Coordinates of C-alpha atoms in Angstrom, one line a residue:
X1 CA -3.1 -38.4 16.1
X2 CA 0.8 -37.6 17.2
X3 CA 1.0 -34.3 17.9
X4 CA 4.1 -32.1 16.6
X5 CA 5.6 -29.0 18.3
X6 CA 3.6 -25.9 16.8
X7 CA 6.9 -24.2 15.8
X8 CA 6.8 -26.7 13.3
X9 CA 4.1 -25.1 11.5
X10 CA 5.9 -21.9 10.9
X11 CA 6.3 -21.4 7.0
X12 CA 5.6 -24.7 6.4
X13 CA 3.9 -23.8 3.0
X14 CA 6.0 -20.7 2.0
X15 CA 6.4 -21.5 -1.3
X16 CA 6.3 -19.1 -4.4
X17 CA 3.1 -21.0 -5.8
X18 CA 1.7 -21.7 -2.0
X19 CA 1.7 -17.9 -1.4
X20 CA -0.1 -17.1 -4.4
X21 CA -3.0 -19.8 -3.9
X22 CA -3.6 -18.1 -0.8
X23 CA -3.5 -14.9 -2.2
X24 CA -6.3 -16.1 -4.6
X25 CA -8.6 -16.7 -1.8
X26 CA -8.6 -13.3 -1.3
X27 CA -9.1 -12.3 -5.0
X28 CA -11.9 -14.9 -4.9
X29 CA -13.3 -14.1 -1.9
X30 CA -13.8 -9.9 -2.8
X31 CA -17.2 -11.4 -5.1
X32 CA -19.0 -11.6 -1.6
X33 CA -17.6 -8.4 0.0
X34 CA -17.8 -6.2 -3.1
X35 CA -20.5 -7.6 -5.3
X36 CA -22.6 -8.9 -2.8
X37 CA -22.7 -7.4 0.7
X38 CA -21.7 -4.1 -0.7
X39 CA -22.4 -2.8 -4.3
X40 CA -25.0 -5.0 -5.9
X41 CA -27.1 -7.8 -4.5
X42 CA -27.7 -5.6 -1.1
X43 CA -28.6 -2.8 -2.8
X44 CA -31.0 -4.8 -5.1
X45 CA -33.0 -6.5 -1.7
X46 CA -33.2 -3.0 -0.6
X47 CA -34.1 -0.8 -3.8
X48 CA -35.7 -3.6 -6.0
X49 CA -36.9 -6.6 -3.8
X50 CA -38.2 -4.6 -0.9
X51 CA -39.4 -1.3 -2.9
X52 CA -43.4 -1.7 -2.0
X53 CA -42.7 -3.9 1.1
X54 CA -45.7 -3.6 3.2
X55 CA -45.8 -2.3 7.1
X56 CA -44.1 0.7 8.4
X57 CA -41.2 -1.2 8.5
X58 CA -38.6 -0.7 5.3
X59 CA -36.6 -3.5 3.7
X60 CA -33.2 -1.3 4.9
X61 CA -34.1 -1.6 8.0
X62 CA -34.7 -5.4 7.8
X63 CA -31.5 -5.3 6.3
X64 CA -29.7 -3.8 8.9
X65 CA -31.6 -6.2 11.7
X66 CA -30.5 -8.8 10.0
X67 CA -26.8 -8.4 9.3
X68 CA -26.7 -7.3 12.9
X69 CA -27.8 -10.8 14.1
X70 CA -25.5 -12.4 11.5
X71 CA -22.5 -10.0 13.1
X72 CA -23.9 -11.0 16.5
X73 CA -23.5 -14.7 15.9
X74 CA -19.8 -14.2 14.5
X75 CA -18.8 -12.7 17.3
X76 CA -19.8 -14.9 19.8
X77 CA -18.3 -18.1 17.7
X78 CA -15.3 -16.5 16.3
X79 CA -12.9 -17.1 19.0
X80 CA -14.0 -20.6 20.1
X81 CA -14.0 -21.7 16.4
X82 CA -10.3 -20.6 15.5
X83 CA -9.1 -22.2 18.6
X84 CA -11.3 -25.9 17.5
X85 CA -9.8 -25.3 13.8
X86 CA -6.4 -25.6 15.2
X87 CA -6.3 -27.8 17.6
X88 CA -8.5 -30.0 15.8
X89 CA -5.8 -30.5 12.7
X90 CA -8.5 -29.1 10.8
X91 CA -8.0 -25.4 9.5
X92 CA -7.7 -26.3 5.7
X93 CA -11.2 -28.2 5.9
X94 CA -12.6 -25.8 8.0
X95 CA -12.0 -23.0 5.0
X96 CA -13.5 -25.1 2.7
X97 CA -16.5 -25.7 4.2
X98 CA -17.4 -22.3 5.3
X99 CA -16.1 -21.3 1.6
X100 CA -18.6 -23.4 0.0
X101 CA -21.6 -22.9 2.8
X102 CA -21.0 -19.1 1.5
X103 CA -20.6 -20.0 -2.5
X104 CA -24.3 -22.4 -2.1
X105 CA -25.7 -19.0 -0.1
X106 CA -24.8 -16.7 -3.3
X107 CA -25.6 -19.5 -5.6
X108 CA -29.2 -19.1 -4.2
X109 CA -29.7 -15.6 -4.3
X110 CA -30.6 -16.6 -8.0
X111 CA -34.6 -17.4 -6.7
X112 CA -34.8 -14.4 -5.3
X113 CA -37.3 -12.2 -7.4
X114 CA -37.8 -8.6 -7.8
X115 CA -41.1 -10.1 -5.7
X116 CA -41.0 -8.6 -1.8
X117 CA -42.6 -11.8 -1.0
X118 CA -38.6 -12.9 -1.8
X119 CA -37.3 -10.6 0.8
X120 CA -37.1 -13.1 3.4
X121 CA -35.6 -15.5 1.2
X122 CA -32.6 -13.0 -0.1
X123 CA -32.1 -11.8 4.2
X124 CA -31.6 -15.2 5.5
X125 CA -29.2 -16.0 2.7
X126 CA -27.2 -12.9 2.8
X127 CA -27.2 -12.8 6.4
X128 CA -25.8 -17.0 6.4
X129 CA -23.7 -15.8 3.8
X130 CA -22.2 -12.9 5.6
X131 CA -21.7 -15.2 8.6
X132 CA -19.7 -17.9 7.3
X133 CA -17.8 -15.8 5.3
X134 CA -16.7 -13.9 8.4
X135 CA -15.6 -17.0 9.8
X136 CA -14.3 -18.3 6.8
X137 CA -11.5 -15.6 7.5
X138 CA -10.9 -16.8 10.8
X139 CA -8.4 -19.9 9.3
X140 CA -8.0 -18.4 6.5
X141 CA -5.8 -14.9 8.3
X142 CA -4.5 -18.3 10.2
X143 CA -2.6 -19.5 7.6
X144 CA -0.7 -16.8 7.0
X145 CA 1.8 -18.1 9.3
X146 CA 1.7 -21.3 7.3
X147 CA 2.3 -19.6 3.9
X148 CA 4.9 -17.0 5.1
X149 CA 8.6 -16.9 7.2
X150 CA 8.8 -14.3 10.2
X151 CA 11.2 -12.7 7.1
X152 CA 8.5 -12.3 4.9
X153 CA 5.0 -12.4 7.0
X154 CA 4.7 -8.2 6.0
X155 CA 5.0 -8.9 2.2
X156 CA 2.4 -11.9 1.8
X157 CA -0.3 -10.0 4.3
X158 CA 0.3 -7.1 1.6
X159 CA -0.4 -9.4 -1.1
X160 CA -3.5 -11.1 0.0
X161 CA -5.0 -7.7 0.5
X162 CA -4.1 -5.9 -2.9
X163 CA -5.2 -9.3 -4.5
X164 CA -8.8 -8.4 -2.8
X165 CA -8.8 -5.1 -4.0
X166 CA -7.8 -6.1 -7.5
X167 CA -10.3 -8.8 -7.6
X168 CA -13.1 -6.8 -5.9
X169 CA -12.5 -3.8 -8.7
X170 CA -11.9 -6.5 -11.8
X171 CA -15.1 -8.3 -11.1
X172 CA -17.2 -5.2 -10.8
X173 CA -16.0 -3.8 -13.7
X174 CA -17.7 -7.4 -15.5
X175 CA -20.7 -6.7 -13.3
X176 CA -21.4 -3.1 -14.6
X177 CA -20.6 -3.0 -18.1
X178 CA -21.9 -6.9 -18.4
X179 CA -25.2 -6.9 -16.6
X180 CA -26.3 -3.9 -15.0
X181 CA -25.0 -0.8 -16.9
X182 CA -27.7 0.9 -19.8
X183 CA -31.2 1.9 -19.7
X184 CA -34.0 0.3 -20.4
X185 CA -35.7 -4.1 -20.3
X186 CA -32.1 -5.4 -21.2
X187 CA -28.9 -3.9 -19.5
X188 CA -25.5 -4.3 -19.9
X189 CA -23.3 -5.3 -22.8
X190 CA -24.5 -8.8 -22.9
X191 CA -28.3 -7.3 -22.9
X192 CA -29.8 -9.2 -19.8
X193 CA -33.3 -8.9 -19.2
X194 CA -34.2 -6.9 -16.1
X195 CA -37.8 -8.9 -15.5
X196 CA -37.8 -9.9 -12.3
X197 CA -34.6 -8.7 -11.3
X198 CA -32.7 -11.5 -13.6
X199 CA -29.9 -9.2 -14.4
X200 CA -28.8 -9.2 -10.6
X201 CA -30.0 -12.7 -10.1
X202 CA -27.0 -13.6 -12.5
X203 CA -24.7 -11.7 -11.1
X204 CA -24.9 -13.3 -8.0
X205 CA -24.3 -16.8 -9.8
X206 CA -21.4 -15.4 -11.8
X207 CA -20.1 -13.8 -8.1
X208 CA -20.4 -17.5 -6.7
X209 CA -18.5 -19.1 -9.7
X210 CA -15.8 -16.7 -9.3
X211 CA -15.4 -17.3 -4.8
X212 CA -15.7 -20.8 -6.1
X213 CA -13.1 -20.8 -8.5
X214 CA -10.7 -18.7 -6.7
X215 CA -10.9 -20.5 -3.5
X216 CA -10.0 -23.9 -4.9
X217 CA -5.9 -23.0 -5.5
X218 CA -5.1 -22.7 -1.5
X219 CA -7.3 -26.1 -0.8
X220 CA -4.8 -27.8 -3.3
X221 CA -1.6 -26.1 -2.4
X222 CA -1.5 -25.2 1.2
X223 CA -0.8 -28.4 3.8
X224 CA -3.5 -29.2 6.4
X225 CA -1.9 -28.2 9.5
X226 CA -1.1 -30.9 11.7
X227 CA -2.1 -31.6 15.6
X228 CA -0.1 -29.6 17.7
X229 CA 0.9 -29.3 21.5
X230 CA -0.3 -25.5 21.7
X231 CA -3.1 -25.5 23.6
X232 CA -4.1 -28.4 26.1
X233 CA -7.1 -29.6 26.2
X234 CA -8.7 -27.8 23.7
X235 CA -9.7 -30.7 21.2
X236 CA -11.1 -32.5 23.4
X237 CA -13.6 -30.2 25.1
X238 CA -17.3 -29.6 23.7
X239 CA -18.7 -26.4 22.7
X240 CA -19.5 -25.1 26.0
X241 CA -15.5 -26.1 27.4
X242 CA -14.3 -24.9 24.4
X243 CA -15.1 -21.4 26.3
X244 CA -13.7 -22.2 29.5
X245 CA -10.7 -23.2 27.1
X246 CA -10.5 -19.9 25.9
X247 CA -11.1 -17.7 29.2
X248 CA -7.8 -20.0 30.6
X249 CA -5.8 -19.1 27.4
X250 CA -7.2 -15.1 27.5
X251 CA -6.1 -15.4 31.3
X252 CA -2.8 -16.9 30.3
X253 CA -2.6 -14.7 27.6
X254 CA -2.9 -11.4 30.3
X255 CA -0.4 -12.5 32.5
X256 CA 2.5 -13.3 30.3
X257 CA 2.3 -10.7 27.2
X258 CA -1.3 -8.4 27.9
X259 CA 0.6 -6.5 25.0
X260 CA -1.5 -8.8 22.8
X261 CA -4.6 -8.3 24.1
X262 CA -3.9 -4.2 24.2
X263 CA -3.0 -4.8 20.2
X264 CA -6.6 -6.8 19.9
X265 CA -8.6 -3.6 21.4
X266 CA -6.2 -0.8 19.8
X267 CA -6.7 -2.7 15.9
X268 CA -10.4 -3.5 16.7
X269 CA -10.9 0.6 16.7
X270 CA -8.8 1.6 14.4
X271 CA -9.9 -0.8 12.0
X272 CA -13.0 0.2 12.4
X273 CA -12.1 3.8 11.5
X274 CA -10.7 2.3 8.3
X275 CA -13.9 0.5 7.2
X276 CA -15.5 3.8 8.1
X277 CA -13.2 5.7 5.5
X278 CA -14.6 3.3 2.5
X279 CA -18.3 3.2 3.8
X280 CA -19.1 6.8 4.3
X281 CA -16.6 7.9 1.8
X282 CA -18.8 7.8 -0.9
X283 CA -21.9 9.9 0.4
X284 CA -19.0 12.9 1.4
X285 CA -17.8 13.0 -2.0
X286 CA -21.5 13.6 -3.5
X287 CA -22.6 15.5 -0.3
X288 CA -20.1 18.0 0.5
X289 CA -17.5 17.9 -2.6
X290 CA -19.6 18.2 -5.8
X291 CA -18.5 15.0 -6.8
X292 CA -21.0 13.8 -9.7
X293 CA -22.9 10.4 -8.7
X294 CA -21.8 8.8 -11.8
X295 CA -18.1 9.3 -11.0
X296 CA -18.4 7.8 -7.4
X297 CA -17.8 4.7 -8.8
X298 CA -14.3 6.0 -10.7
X299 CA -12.9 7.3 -7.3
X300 CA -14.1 4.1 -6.0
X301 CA -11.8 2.3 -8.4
X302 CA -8.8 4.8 -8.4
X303 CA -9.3 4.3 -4.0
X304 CA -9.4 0.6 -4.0
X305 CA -6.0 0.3 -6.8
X306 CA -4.3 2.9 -4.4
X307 CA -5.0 1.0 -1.5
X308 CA -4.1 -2.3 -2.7
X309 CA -0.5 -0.7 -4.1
X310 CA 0.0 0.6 -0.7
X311 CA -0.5 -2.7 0.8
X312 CA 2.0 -3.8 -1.4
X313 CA 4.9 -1.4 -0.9
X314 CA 3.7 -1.2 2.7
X315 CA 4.5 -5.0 2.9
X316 CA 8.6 -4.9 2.7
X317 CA 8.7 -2.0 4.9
X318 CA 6.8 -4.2 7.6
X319 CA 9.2 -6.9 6.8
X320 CA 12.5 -4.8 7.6
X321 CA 11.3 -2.4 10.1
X322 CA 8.0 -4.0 11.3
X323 CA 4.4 -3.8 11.3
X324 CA 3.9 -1.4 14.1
X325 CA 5.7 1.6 12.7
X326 CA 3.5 1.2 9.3
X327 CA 0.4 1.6 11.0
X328 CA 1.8 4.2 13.3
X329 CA 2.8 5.9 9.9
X330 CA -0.3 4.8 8.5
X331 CA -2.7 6.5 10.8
X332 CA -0.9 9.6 11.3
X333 CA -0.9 10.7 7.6
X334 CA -4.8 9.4 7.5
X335 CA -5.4 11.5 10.4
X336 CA -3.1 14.5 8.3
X337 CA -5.4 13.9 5.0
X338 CA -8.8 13.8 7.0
X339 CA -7.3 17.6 8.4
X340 CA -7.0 18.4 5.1
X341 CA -10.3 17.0 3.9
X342 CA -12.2 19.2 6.5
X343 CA -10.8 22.6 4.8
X344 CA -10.5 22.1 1.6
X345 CA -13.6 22.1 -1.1
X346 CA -14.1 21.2 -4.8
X347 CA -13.9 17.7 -6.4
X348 CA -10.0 18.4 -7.4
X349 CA -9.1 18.7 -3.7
X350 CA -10.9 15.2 -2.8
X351 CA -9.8 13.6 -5.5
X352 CA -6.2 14.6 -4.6
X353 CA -6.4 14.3 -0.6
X354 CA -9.2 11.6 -0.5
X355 CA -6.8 9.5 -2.9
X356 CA -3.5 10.0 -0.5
X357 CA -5.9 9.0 2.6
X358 CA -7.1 6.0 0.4
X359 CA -3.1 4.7 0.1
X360 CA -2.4 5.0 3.6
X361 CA -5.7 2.0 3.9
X362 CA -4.2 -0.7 2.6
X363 CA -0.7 -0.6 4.5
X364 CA -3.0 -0.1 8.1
X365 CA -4.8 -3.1 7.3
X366 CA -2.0 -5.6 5.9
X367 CA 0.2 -4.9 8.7
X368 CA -2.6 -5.3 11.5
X369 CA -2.8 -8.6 10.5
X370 CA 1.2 -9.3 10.3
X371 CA 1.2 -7.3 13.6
X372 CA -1.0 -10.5 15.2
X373 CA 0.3 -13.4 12.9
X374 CA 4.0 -12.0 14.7
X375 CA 2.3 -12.1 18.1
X376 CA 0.4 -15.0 18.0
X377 CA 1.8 -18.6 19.8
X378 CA 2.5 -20.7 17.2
X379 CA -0.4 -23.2 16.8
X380 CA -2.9 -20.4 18.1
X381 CA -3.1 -18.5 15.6
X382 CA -6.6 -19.7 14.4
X383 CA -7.8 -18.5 18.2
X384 CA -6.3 -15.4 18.1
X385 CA -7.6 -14.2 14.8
X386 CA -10.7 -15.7 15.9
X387 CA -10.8 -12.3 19.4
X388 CA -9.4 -10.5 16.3
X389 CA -13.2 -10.8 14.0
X390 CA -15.1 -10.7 17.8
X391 CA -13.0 -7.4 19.2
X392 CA -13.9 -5.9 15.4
X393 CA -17.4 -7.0 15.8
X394 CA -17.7 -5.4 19.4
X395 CA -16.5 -1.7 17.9
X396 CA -18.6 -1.4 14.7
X397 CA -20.5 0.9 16.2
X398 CA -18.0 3.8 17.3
X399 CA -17.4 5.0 13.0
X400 CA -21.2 5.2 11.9
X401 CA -22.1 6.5 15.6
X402 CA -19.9 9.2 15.5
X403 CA -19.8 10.0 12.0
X404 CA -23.5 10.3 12.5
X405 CA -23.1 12.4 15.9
X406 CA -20.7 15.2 14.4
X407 CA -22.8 15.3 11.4
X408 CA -25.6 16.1 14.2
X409 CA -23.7 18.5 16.6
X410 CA -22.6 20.6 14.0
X411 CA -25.4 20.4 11.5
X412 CA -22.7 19.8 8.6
X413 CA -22.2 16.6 6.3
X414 CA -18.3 17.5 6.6
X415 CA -18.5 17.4 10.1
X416 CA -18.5 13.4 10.3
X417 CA -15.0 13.5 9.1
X418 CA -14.0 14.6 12.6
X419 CA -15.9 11.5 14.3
X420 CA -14.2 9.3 11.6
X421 CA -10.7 11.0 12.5
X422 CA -11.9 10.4 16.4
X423 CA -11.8 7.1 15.7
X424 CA -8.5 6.9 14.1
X425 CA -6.7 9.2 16.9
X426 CA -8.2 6.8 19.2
X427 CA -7.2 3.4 18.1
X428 CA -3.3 5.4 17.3
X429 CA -3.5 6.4 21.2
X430 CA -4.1 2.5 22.3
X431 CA -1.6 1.1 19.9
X432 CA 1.7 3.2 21.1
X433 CA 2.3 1.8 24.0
X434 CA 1.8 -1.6 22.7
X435 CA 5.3 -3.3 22.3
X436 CA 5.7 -4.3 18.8
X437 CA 7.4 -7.9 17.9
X438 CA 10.8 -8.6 18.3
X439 CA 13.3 -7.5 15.5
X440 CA 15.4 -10.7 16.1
X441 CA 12.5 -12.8 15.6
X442 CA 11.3 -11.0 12.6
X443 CA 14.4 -10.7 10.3
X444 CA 15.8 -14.0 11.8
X445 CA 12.9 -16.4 11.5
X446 CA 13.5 -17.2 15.5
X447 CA 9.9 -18.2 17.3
X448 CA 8.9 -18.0 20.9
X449 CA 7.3 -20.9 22.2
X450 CA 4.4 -20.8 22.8
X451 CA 3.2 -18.5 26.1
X452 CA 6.1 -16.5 25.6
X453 CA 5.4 -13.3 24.8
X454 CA 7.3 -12.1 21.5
X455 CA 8.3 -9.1 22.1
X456 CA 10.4 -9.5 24.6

């Protein structure tokens, strides 16, 4: 295969329609991460599935175990399978067969029965699930230099996120008032029956159809990428030399612009502080602010459309000013809001300050990934995204951890807002000295080749 120079591949699919194919991936793609790792189908192995599990171990716990491994696994394949997507030529048919590895695993979830003797089943799938759709990402955040210009990188990272908030809310919203909302042996608007857990059974189908149908666009629209010259040696090696591959290219990487791999730590925390915000957000608002269970799921909603708005707006500031000063912005008025959050009291004040800390989510997360699509050497993206998923991995810990060690020291629910805002103020601290991508580069469309650091 003739190999082109990876330059080449910069906005080579920026087309109206190309962009919004993409952006349906992520619209597609919010069925696993909402509906099923999230809100429904884990909550049903836990709840329903594993209720009268036997032993003194419980079916959370299991859970827990079990995504861990999945998470381990990602982490340790993440990097190595970016950098074989693209120097392989085969990014596009790498999405696509992690996409539908993760559709057949939700697809399945439909024999699993309100039985415990079906716990097993419903782990192993959610925990394959969860993997490859983790690395499903890896080419997919790849393309984004494919479907964008160094003009308008900011803007289409914004979209692709508030088209997964949209999605996530819109197809939860069908789950509820479909299936699952009511009392009673038949739920939901279309009166499912609950025996053995069929209500949830079919959600998980109707989750799969909609990945499936969603994810099909950016197979059609966006261009396989073709062989480039970016990284020597790295289609030919085997799995274990694809590692020696990449500890050449980290070592390379180091030497001529470590600001990259400064950006890689400082995003792995602070994106963990944001995945924090959404997690434990929901047992502060019962827990310390009154909020009544049955309108966590509102603020949910009103959170997530904030969010993905942000993103949106967020987006052309990236593009004229760039991503760092968004996430610097960002994480300053998130770490303003959490301030606020730890005085105030009453459901009015979270709704109003836990909604503003919500808005500032969206343009943190967009612009991280702009920030690394900038910084990346063209043709190695798919690796660098693929240390972006392991550096997250690695730091999952530090929210939970110290959410749960505040709550602990101080013997106060509210007190885990400070570990949360720890974690915040940390990843800030890492990413100021980081230098940000070149303005010439950004508003001009001009690339550094690749080893050459871009913000220089």
């Amino acid at each position: 295969m003739t190999e082109v120079n990876a330059r080449a591949t910069v906005g080579q699919a920026a087309g109206r329609g190309q962009v919004v194919a993409w952006g349906f991936w992520d619209w597609g793609s919010s069925a696993f991460n909402a509906v099923i790792l999230t809100f429904v189908f884990s909550v049903y192995l836990t709840d329903k599935v594993g209720d009268d599990l036997p032993g003194k171990v419980s079916a959370s716990a299991w859970l827990g175990w079990t995504l861990g491994i999945a998470g381990l696994i990602v982490a340790l394949t993440a990097p190595v399978s970016g950098q074989r997507f693209d120097a392989s030529a085969k990014r596009k048919r790498s999405l696509g067969m992690l996409t539908a590895l993760t559709i057949a695993a939700m697809t399945l979830m439909f024999f699993v029965h309100d039985d415990y003797h079906d716990l097993w089943l419903g782990l192993v799938l959610l925990a394959f699930g969860s993997a490859c759709f983790e690395l499903a990402n890896v080419p997919y955040n790849a393309m984004l230099r494919q479907v964008s210009t160094p003009a308008t990188v900011g803007r289409v990272s914004g979209f692709g996120w508030a088209m997964g908030y949209f999605g996530g809310i819109f197809l939860l919203l069908i789950c509820y008032f479909g299936f699952i909302s009511g009392e009673g042996d038949n739920r939901g608007l279309l009166g499912i029956p609950t025996d053995e857990g069929l209500n949830i059974r079919l959600v998980a189908v109707l989750a799969a159809v909609w990945f499936a149908t969603f994810a099909l666009p950016v197979l059609f629209a966006v261009p396989e990428m073709p062989r480039t010259d970016a990284d020597p040696g790295a289609a030919s090696a085997g799995f274990l030399g694809s590692y020696r591959v990449l500890w050449r290219d980290l070592c390379e990487l180091w030497r001529v612009d470590r600001h990259t791999v400064i950006f890689l730590v400082a995003s792995a925390v602070f994106r963990d502080g944001l995945a924090g915000v959404f997690t434990l957000g929901g047992v502060l608002a019962v827990r310390v602010y009154g909020i009544a269970d049955s309108d966590v799921l509102l603020f949910g909603i009103a959170a997530n459309v904030v969010a993905a708005l942000g993103a949106i707006v967020a987006g052309r500031f990236d593009d004229r000013g760039g991503p760092k000063i968004v996430i610097v912005v960002s994480l300053a008025a998130m770490l303003v809001c959490g301030l606020a959050l730890i005085v105030v009291s009453g459901p009015l004040m979270f709704w109003i300050f836990g909604l503003l800390l919500t808005v500032f989510v969206g343009p943190a997360q967009a612009s991280a990934r702009s920030f690394l699509a900038r910084l990346a050497p063209p043709g190695r993206e798919g690796q660098l995204f693929g240390l972006y998923t392991t550096t997250g991995r690695a730091v999952s810990f530090l929210s939970p951890s110290l959410f749960g060690l505040f709550v602990w020291l101080f013997d106060a629910d509210r007190a885990g807002i400070a570990g949360l805002l720890v974690v915040l103020a940390v990843g800030l601290a890492v990413l100021l000295p980081v230098r940000p991508p070149g303005p010439v580069a950004a508003q001009e469309g001009i690339d550094p080749a690749p080893g050459e650091p871009m913000g220089s």
